[in-house]
Coordinates of C-alpha atoms in Angstrom, one line a residue:
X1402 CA 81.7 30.7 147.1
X1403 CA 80.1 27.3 147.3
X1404 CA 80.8 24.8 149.7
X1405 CA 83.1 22.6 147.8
X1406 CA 85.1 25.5 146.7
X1407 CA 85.2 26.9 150.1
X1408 CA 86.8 23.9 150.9
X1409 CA 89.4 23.2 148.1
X1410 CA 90.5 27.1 148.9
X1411 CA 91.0 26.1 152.9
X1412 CA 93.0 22.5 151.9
X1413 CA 94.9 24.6 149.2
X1414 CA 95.9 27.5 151.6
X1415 CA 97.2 24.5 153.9
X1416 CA 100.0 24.1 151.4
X1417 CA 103.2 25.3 150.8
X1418 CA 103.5 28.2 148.7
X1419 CA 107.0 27.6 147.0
X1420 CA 109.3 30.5 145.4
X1421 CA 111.7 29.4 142.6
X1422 CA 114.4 31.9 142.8
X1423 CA 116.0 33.8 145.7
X1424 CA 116.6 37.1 143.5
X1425 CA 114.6 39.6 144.9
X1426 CA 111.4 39.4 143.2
X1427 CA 111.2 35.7 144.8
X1428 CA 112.1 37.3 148.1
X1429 CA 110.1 40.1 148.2
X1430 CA 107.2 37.6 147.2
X1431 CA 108.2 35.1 150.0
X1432 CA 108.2 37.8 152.3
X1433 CA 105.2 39.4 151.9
X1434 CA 103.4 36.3 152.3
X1435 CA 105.3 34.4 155.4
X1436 CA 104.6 38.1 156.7
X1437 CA 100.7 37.1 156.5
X1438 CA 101.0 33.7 157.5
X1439 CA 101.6 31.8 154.4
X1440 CA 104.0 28.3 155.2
X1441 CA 106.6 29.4 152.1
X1442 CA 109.7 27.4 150.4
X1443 CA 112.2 29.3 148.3
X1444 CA 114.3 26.9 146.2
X1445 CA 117.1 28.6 144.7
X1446 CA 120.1 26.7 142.6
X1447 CA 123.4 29.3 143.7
X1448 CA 124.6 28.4 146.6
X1449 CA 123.1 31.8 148.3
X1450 CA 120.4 34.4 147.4
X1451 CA 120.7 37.4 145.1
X1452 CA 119.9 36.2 141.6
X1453 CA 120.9 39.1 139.4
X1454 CA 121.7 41.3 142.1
X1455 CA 124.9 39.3 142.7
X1456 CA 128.5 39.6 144.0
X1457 CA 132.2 38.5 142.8
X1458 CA 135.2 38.0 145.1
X1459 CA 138.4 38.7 143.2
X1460 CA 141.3 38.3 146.0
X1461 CA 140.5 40.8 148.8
X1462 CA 138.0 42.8 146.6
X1463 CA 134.2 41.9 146.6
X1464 CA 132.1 43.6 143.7
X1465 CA 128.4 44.1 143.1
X1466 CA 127.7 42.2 140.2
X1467 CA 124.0 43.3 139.6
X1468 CA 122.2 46.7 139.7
X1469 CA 124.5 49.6 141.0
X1470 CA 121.6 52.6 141.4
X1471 CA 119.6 52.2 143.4
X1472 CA 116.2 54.2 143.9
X1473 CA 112.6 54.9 146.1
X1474 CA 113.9 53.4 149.2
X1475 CA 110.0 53.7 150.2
X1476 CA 109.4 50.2 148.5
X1477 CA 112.3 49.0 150.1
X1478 CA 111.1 50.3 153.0
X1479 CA 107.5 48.6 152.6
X1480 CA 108.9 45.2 151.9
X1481 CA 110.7 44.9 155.1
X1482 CA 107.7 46.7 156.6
X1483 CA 105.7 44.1 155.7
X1484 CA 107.3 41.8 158.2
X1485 CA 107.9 44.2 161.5
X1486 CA 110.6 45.5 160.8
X1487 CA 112.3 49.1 160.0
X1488 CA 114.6 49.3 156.9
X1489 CA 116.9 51.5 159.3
X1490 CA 117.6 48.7 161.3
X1491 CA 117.6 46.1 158.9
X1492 CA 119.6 47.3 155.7
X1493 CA 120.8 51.0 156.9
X1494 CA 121.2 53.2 153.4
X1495 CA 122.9 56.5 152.5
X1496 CA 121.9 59.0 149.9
X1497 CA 124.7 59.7 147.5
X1498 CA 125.7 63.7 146.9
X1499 CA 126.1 63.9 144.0
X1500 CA 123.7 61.1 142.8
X1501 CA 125.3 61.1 139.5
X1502 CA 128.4 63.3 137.9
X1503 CA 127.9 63.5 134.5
X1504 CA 130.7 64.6 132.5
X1505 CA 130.4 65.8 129.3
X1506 CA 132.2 65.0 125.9
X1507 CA 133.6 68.8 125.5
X1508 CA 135.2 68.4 129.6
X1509 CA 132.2 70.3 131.3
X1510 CA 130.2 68.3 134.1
X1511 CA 126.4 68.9 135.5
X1512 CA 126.5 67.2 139.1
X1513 CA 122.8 65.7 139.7
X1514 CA 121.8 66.6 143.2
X1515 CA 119.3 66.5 145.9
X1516 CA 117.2 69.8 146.1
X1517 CA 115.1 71.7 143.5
X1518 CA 116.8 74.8 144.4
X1519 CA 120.5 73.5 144.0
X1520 CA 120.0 71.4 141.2
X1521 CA 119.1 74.6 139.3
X1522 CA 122.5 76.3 140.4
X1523 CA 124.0 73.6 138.7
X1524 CA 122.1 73.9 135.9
X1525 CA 122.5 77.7 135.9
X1526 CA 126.3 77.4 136.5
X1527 CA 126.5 75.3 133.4
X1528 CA 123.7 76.3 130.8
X1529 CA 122.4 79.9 132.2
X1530 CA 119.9 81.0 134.1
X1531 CA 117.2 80.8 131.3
X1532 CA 117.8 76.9 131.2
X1533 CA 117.8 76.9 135.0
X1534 CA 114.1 78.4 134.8
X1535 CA 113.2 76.0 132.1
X1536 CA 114.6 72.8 134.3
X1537 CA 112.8 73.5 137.4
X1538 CA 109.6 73.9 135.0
X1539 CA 110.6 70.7 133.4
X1540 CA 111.2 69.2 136.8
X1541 CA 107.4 70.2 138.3
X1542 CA 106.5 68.7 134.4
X1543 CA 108.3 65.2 135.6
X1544 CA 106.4 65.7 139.1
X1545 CA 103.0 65.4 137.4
X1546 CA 104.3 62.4 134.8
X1547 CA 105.4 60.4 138.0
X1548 CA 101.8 60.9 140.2
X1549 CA 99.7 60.1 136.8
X1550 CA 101.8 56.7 136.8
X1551 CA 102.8 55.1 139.5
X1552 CA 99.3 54.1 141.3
X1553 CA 98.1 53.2 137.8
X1554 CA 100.7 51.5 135.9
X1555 CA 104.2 51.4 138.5
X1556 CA 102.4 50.2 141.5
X1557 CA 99.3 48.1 140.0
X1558 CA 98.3 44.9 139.3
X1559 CA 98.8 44.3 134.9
X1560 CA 97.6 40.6 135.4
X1561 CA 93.8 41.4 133.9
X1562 CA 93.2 43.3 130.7
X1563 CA 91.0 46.0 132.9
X1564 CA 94.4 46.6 134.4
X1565 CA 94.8 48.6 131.2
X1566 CA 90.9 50.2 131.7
X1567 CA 91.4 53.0 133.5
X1568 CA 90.6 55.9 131.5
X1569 CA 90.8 58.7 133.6
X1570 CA 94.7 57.7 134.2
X1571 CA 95.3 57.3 130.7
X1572 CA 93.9 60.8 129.9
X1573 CA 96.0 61.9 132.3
X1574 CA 98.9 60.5 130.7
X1575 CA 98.4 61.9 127.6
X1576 CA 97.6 64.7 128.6
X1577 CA 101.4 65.1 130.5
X1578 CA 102.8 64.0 127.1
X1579 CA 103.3 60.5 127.7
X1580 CA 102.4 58.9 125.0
X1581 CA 105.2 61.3 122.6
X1582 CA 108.6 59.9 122.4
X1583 CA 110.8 60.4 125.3
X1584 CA 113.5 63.0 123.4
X1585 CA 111.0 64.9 121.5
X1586 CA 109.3 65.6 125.2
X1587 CA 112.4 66.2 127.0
X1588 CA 113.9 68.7 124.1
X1589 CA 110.1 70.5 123.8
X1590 CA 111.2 71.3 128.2
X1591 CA 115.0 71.8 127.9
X1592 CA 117.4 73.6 125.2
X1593 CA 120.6 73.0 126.2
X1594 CA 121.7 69.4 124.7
X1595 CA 123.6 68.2 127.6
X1596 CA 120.6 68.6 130.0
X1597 CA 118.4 66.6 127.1
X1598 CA 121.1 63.9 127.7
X1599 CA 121.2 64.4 131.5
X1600 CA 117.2 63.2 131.1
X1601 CA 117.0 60.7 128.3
X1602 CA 119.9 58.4 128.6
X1603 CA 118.0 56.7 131.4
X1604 CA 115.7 55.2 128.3
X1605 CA 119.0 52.3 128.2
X1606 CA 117.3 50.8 131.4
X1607 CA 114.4 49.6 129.4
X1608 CA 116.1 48.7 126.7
X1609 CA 115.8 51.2 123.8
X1610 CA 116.9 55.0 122.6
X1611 CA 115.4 58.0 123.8
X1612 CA 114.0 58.3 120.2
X1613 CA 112.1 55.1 120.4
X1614 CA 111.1 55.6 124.2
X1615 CA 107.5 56.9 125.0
X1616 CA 107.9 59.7 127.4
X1617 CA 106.3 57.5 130.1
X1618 CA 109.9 56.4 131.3
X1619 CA 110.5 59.7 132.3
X1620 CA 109.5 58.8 135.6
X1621 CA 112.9 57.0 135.8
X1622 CA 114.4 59.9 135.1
X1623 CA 112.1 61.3 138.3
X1624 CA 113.0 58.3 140.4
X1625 CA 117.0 59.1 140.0
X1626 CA 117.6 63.1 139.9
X1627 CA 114.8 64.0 141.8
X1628 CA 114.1 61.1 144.4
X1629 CA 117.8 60.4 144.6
X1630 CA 119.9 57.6 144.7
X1631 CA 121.2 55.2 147.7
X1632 CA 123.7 52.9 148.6
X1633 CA 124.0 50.6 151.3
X1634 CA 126.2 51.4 154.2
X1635 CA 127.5 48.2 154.6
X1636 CA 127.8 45.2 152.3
X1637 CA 127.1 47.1 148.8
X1638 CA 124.2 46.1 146.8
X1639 CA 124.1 42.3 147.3
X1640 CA 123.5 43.5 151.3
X1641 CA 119.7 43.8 149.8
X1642 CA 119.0 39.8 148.9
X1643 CA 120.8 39.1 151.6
X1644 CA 118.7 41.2 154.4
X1645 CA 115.6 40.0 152.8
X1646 CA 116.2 36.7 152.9
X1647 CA 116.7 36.9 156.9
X1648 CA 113.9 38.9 157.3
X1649 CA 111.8 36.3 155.4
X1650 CA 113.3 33.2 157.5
X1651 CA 113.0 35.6 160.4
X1652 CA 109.3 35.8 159.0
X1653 CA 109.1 31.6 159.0
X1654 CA 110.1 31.1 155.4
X1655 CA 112.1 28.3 154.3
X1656 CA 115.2 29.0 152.4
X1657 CA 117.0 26.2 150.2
X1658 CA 120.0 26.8 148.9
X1659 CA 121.8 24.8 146.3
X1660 CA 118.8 23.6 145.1
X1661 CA 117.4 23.3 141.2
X1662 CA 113.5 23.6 140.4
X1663 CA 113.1 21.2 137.1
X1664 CA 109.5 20.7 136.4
X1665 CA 106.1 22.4 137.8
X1666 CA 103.7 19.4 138.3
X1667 CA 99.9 20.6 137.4
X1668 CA 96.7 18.9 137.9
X1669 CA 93.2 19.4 137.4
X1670 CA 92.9 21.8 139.5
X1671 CA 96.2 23.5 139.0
X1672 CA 99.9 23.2 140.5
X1673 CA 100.4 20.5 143.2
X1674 CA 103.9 20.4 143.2
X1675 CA 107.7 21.5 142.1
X1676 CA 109.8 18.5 141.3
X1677 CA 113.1 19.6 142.0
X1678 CA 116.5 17.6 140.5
X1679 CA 117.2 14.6 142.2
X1680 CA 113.4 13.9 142.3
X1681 CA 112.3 15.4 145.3
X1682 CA 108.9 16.8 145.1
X1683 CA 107.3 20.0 147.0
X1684 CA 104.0 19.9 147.1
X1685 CA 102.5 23.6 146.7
X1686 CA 99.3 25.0 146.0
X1687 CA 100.6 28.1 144.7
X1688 CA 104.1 28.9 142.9
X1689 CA 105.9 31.8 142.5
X1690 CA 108.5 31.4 139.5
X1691 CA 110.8 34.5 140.1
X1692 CA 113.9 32.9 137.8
X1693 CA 114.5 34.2 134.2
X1694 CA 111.0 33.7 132.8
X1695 CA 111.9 32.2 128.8
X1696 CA 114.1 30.1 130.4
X1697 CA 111.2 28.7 132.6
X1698 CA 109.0 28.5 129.8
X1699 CA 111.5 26.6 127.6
X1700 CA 111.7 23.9 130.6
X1701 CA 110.4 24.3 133.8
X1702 CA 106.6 25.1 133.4
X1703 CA 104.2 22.7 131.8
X1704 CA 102.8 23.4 128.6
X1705 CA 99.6 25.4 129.2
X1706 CA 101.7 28.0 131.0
X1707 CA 102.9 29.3 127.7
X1708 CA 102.5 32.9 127.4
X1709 CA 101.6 34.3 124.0
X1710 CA 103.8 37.4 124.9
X1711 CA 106.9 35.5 124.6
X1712 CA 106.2 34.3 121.5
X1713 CA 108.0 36.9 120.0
X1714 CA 110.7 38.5 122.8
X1715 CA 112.3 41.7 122.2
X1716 CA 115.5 41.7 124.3
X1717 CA 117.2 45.0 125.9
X1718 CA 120.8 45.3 124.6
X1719 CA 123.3 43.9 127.1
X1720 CA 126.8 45.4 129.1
X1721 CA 130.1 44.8 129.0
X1722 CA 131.1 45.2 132.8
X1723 CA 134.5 45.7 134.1
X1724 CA 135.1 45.4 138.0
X1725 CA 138.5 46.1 138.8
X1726 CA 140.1 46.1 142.3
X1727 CA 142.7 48.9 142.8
X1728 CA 144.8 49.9 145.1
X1729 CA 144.0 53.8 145.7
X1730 CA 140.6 55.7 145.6
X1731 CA 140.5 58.1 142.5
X1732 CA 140.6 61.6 143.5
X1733 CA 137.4 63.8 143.2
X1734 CA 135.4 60.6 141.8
X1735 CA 131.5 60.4 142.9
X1736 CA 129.8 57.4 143.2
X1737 CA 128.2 57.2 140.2
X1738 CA 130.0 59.0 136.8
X1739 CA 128.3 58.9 133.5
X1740 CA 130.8 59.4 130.7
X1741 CA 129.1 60.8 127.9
X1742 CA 130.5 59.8 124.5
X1743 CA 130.5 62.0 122.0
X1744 CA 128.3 60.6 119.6
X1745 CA 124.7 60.2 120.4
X1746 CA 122.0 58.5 118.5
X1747 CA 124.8 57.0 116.2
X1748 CA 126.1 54.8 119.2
X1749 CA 121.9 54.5 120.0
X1750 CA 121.8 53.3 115.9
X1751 CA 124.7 50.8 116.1
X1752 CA 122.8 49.1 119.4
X1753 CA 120.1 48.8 117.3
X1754 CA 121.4 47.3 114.9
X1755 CA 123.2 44.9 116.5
X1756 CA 126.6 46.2 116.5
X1757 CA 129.1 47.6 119.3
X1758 CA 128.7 51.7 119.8
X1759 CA 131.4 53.7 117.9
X1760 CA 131.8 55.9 120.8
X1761 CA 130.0 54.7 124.3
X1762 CA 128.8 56.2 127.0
X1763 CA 130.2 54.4 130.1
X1764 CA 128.9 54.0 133.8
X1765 CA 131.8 54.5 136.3
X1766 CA 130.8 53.3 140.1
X1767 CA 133.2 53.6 142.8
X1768 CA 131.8 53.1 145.8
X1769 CA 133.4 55.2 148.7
X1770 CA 135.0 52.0 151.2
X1771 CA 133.2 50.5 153.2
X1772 CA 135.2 47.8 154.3
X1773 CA 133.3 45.1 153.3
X1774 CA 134.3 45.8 149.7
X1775 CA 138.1 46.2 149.6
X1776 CA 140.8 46.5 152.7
X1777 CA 141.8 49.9 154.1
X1778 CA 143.4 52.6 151.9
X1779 CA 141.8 50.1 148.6
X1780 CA 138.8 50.8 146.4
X1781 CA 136.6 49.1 143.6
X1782 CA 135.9 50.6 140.4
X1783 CA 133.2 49.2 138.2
X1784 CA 132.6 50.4 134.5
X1785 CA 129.2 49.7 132.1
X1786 CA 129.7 49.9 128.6
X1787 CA 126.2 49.1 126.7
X1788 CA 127.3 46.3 123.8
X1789 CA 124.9 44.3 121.8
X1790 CA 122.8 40.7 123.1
X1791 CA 123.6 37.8 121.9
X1792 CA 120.5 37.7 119.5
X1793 CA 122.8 39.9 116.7
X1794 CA 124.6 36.6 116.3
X1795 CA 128.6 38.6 117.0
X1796 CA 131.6 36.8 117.3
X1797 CA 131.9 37.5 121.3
X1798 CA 135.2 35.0 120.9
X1799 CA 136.8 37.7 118.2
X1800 CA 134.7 40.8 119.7
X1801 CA 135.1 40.2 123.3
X1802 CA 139.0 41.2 123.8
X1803 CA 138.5 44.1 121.4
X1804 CA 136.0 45.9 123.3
X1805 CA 137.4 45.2 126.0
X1806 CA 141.2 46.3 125.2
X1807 CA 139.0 49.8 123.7
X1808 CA 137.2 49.5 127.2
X1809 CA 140.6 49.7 129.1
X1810 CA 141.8 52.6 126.6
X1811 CA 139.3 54.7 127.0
X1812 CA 139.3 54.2 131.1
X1813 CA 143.1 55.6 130.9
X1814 CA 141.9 58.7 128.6
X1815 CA 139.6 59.5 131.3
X1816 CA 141.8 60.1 133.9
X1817 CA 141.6 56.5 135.7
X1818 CA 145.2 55.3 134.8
X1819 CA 146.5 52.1 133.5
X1820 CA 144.4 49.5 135.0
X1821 CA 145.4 46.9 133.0
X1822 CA 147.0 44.8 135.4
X1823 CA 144.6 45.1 138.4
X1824 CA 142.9 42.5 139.7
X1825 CA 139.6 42.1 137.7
X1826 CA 136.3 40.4 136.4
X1827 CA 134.4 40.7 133.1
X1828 CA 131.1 40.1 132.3
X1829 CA 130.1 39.9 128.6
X1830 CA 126.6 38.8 126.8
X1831 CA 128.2 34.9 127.0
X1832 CA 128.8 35.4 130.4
X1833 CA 125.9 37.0 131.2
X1834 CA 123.9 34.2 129.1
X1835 CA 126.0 31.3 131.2
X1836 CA 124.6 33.1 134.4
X1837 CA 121.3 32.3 133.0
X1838 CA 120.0 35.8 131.5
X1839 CA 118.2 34.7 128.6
X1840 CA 119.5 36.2 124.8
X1841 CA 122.9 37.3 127.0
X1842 CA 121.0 40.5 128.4
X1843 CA 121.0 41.2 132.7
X1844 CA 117.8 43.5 131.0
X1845 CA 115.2 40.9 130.3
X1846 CA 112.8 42.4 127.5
X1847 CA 112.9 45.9 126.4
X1848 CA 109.6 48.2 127.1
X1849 CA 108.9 49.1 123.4
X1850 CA 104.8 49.8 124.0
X1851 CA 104.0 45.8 123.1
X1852 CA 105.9 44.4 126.0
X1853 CA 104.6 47.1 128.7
X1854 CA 102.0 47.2 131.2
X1855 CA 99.8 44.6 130.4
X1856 CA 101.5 43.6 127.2
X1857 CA 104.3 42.2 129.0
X1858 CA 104.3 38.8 130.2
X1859 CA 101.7 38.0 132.5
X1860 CA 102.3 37.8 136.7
X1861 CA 99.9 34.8 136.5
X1862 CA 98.7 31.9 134.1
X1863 CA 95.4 32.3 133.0
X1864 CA 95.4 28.3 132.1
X1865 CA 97.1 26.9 135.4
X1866 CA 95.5 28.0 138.4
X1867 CA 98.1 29.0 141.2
X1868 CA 100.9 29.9 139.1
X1869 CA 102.4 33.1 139.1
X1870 CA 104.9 35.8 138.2
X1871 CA 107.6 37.7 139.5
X1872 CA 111.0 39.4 138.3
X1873 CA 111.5 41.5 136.1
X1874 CA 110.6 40.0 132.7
X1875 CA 106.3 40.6 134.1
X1876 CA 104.9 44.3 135.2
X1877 CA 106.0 46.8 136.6
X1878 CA 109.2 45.7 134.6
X1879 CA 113.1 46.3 134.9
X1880 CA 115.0 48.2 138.3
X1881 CA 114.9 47.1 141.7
X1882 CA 111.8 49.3 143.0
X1883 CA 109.6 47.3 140.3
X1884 CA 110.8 43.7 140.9
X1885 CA 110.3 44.4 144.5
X1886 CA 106.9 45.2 143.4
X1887 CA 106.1 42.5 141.5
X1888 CA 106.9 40.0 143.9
X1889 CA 104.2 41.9 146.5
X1890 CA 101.6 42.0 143.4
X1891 CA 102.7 38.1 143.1
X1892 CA 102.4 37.7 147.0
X1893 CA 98.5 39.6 147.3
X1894 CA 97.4 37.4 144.0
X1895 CA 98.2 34.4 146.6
X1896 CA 96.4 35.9 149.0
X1897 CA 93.6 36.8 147.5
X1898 CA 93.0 33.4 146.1
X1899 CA 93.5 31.6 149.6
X1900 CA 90.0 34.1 150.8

């Protein structure tokens, strides 16, 4: 490095690095880096951190708005380790038994659960013991797909085109299957139909049917019936922003609240500032735009931060979410139920096409009390139907009370009585696309092969120097484990520039 460099490098690491967005990519990037001594402003325009991993009060019931499973507590574990401190003390979790129920169409149920050894009673209790012997081959099989991936692709920087270089890795892959589609590799390790569903409906995370899937994202299937799943202890899901964002003041970060970035300011040498509304101006050397990324690109980032990638987005479908507030716990519920519908790749087809599923799979959580979520003898109950985004151009006026009347019909069928007149909130695509989710979707872009790894949107501008990525529209992608990760990757770029 020559001696003018050297110096625009010490002046520029003098500078603020400033976060737009306190979701937790922005946070895990803002505390990774006032963990190494970086001075760091988050701006953030609600009036507290979260982003998409929000909450809703609706009388004396607070629901998790955002993400409801929750996976490999290690990188959870890392981020707060980054700063001192011990995800034990900090943000206590539990690991839910069962991690899922999933209940079948025909009234028979497969309860997913920590152990290789149990797990195949379950399977053997429902499917026989040939299938059991299959599964924990097929299990060992998703061991190997997980350890090919994660150091290479999960857990790895996708900003440079050698990111994708790696040969040995992507032998590797292929050579576990994961360049097949995801059903044809699950169904070639499992017979029995409701253990193929048990393993491919978690393709709906990143946005497409098993049958369109590559078999790579059955590591998420990995990450949730074999790594588990965990909950908070106290404070549900939105306890996560919120412990990271006083570990990263703790850490000397700056937290601003209430506050709208409108414009990154660029000059010759890259970003010197982030004109917020109301004209205040932070000077920066580096930012970290952690917000819904086509929305930035449509306003806040200057021209020559375009990214080809998003020329052409292909959005996940979106949810139709149902928090209700009730006034008993459900008897013999887990955590997590997944109602399986009894169609299949017609409600996967109508999706795709743009139109509601015929007969949908639904995501029950009710979270055992913890008193920060309802008062004593109370409970929440939140239910996920997948519906179309808002790019299908449906009447959500006209088609917004019909699903949800179906919604509240199929709820009672199931065994969950009337809940009609509880006390409730609904989130649909128009209310997802007023919270700022871009297309109506809380799923960003899907991971069809062309917006994955180093196809997706870039964690940093190859044209403005200092500007970079985090969230979940860049690498690794969609799910809390990856944003958290991309916000470090975002957070050792910084680093690495400042040398």
């Amino acid at each position: 490095m020559g001696r003018r460099s050297a110096r625009a490098a010490l002046m520029a690491a003098r500078n603020p690095v400033v976060v737009v967005g306190a979701g937790l990519g922005g946070l895990s990037a803002a505390l990774h880096l006032a963990a190494r001594g970086r001075e760091v402003v988050v701006v953030e325009a609600a009036d507290e951190p979260g982003g998409c991993c929000g909450t809703a009060q609706v009388g004396p019931y607070r629901f998790d708005t955002g993400p409801s499973v929750l996976t490999m507590p290690d990188v959870l574990a890392e981020t707060f380790g980054a700063a001192g401190e011990d995800l034990e003390d900090v943000l206590p979790l539990r690991r839910l038994d069962p991690f899922y129920r999933l209940a079948f169409h025909d009234g028979s149920r497969l309860d997913v659960v920590e152990g290789a050894q149990r797990m195949a009673g379950n399977v053997r209790d429902l499917c026989g013991p040939a299938e059991a012997a299959r599964y924990l081959r097929f299990r060992r099989a998703l061991g190997e797909m997980f350890d090919a991936e994660w150091s290479s692709f999960i857990d790895a920087d996708m900003t440079r085109l050698r990111g994708m270089a790696r040969p040995y890795a992507l032998l590797r892959l292929a050579a576990a299957g994961g360049f097949r589609r995801l059903d044809r590799y699950v169904a070639a390790h499992l017979t029995d139909e409701r253990l193929v569903r048990a393993h491919t409906f978690q393709s709906l995370y990143v946005g497409l049917p098993p049958h369109k899937a590559l078999a790579i994202y059955a590591v998420i299937a990995h990450m949730d019936t074999v790594g588990g799943v965990y909950f908070p202890s106290g404070g549900g899901m939105h306890a996560i922003p919120q412990a990271m964002a006083t570990v990263a003041e703790k850490a000397g970060a700056a937290l601003r609240y209430g506050v709208r970035a409108e414009r990154v300011e660029t000059g010759a040498s890259g970003v010197t500032a982030v004109r917020l509304a109301g004209g205040e101006r932070l000077p920066a050397s580096h930012v970290v735009v952690a917000c819904d990324l086509p929305r930035a690109h449509a306003g806040l980032l200057p021209e020559a931060a375009r990214d080809w990638r998003l020329r052409r987005p292909r959005y996940s479908p979106s949810c139709l979410v149902m928090h209700f507030g009730i006034d008993r716990r459900p008897p013999d519920r887990a955590h997590h139920t997944l109602h399986f519908g009894r169609r299949w790749a017609g409600a996967f087809d109508a999706l795709a096409a743009g139109r509601p599923q015929p007969d949908p799979s639904l995501l029950v959580t009710c979270p055992s009390p913890d008193g920060a979520a309802a008062t004593a003898d109370h409970a929440t109950l939140s239910v996920l139907e997948p519906v179309p985004n808002l790019t299908g151009g449906a009447d959500w006026d006209r088609l917004g009370p019909r699903l949800t009347e179906r919604l509240l019909g199929r709820m009672a069928d199931l065994g969950y009585g009337d809940l009609s007149s509880a006390p409730s909130t609904t989130f649909d695509p128009p209310a997802w696309a007023r919270l700022g989710h871009s297309a109506g979707t809380p799923f960003a872009l899907d991971h069809r092969f062309r917006q994955t790894a180093w196809f997706r949107p870039s964690g940093r501008s190859r044209r403005v120097p200092g500007l970079h990525f985090a969230g979940m529209h860049t690498a690794p992608g969609v799910g809390v484990p990856p944003v958290l990760i991309s916000g470090r990757l975002a957070a050792d770029r910084i680093m690495e520039d400042s040398r």
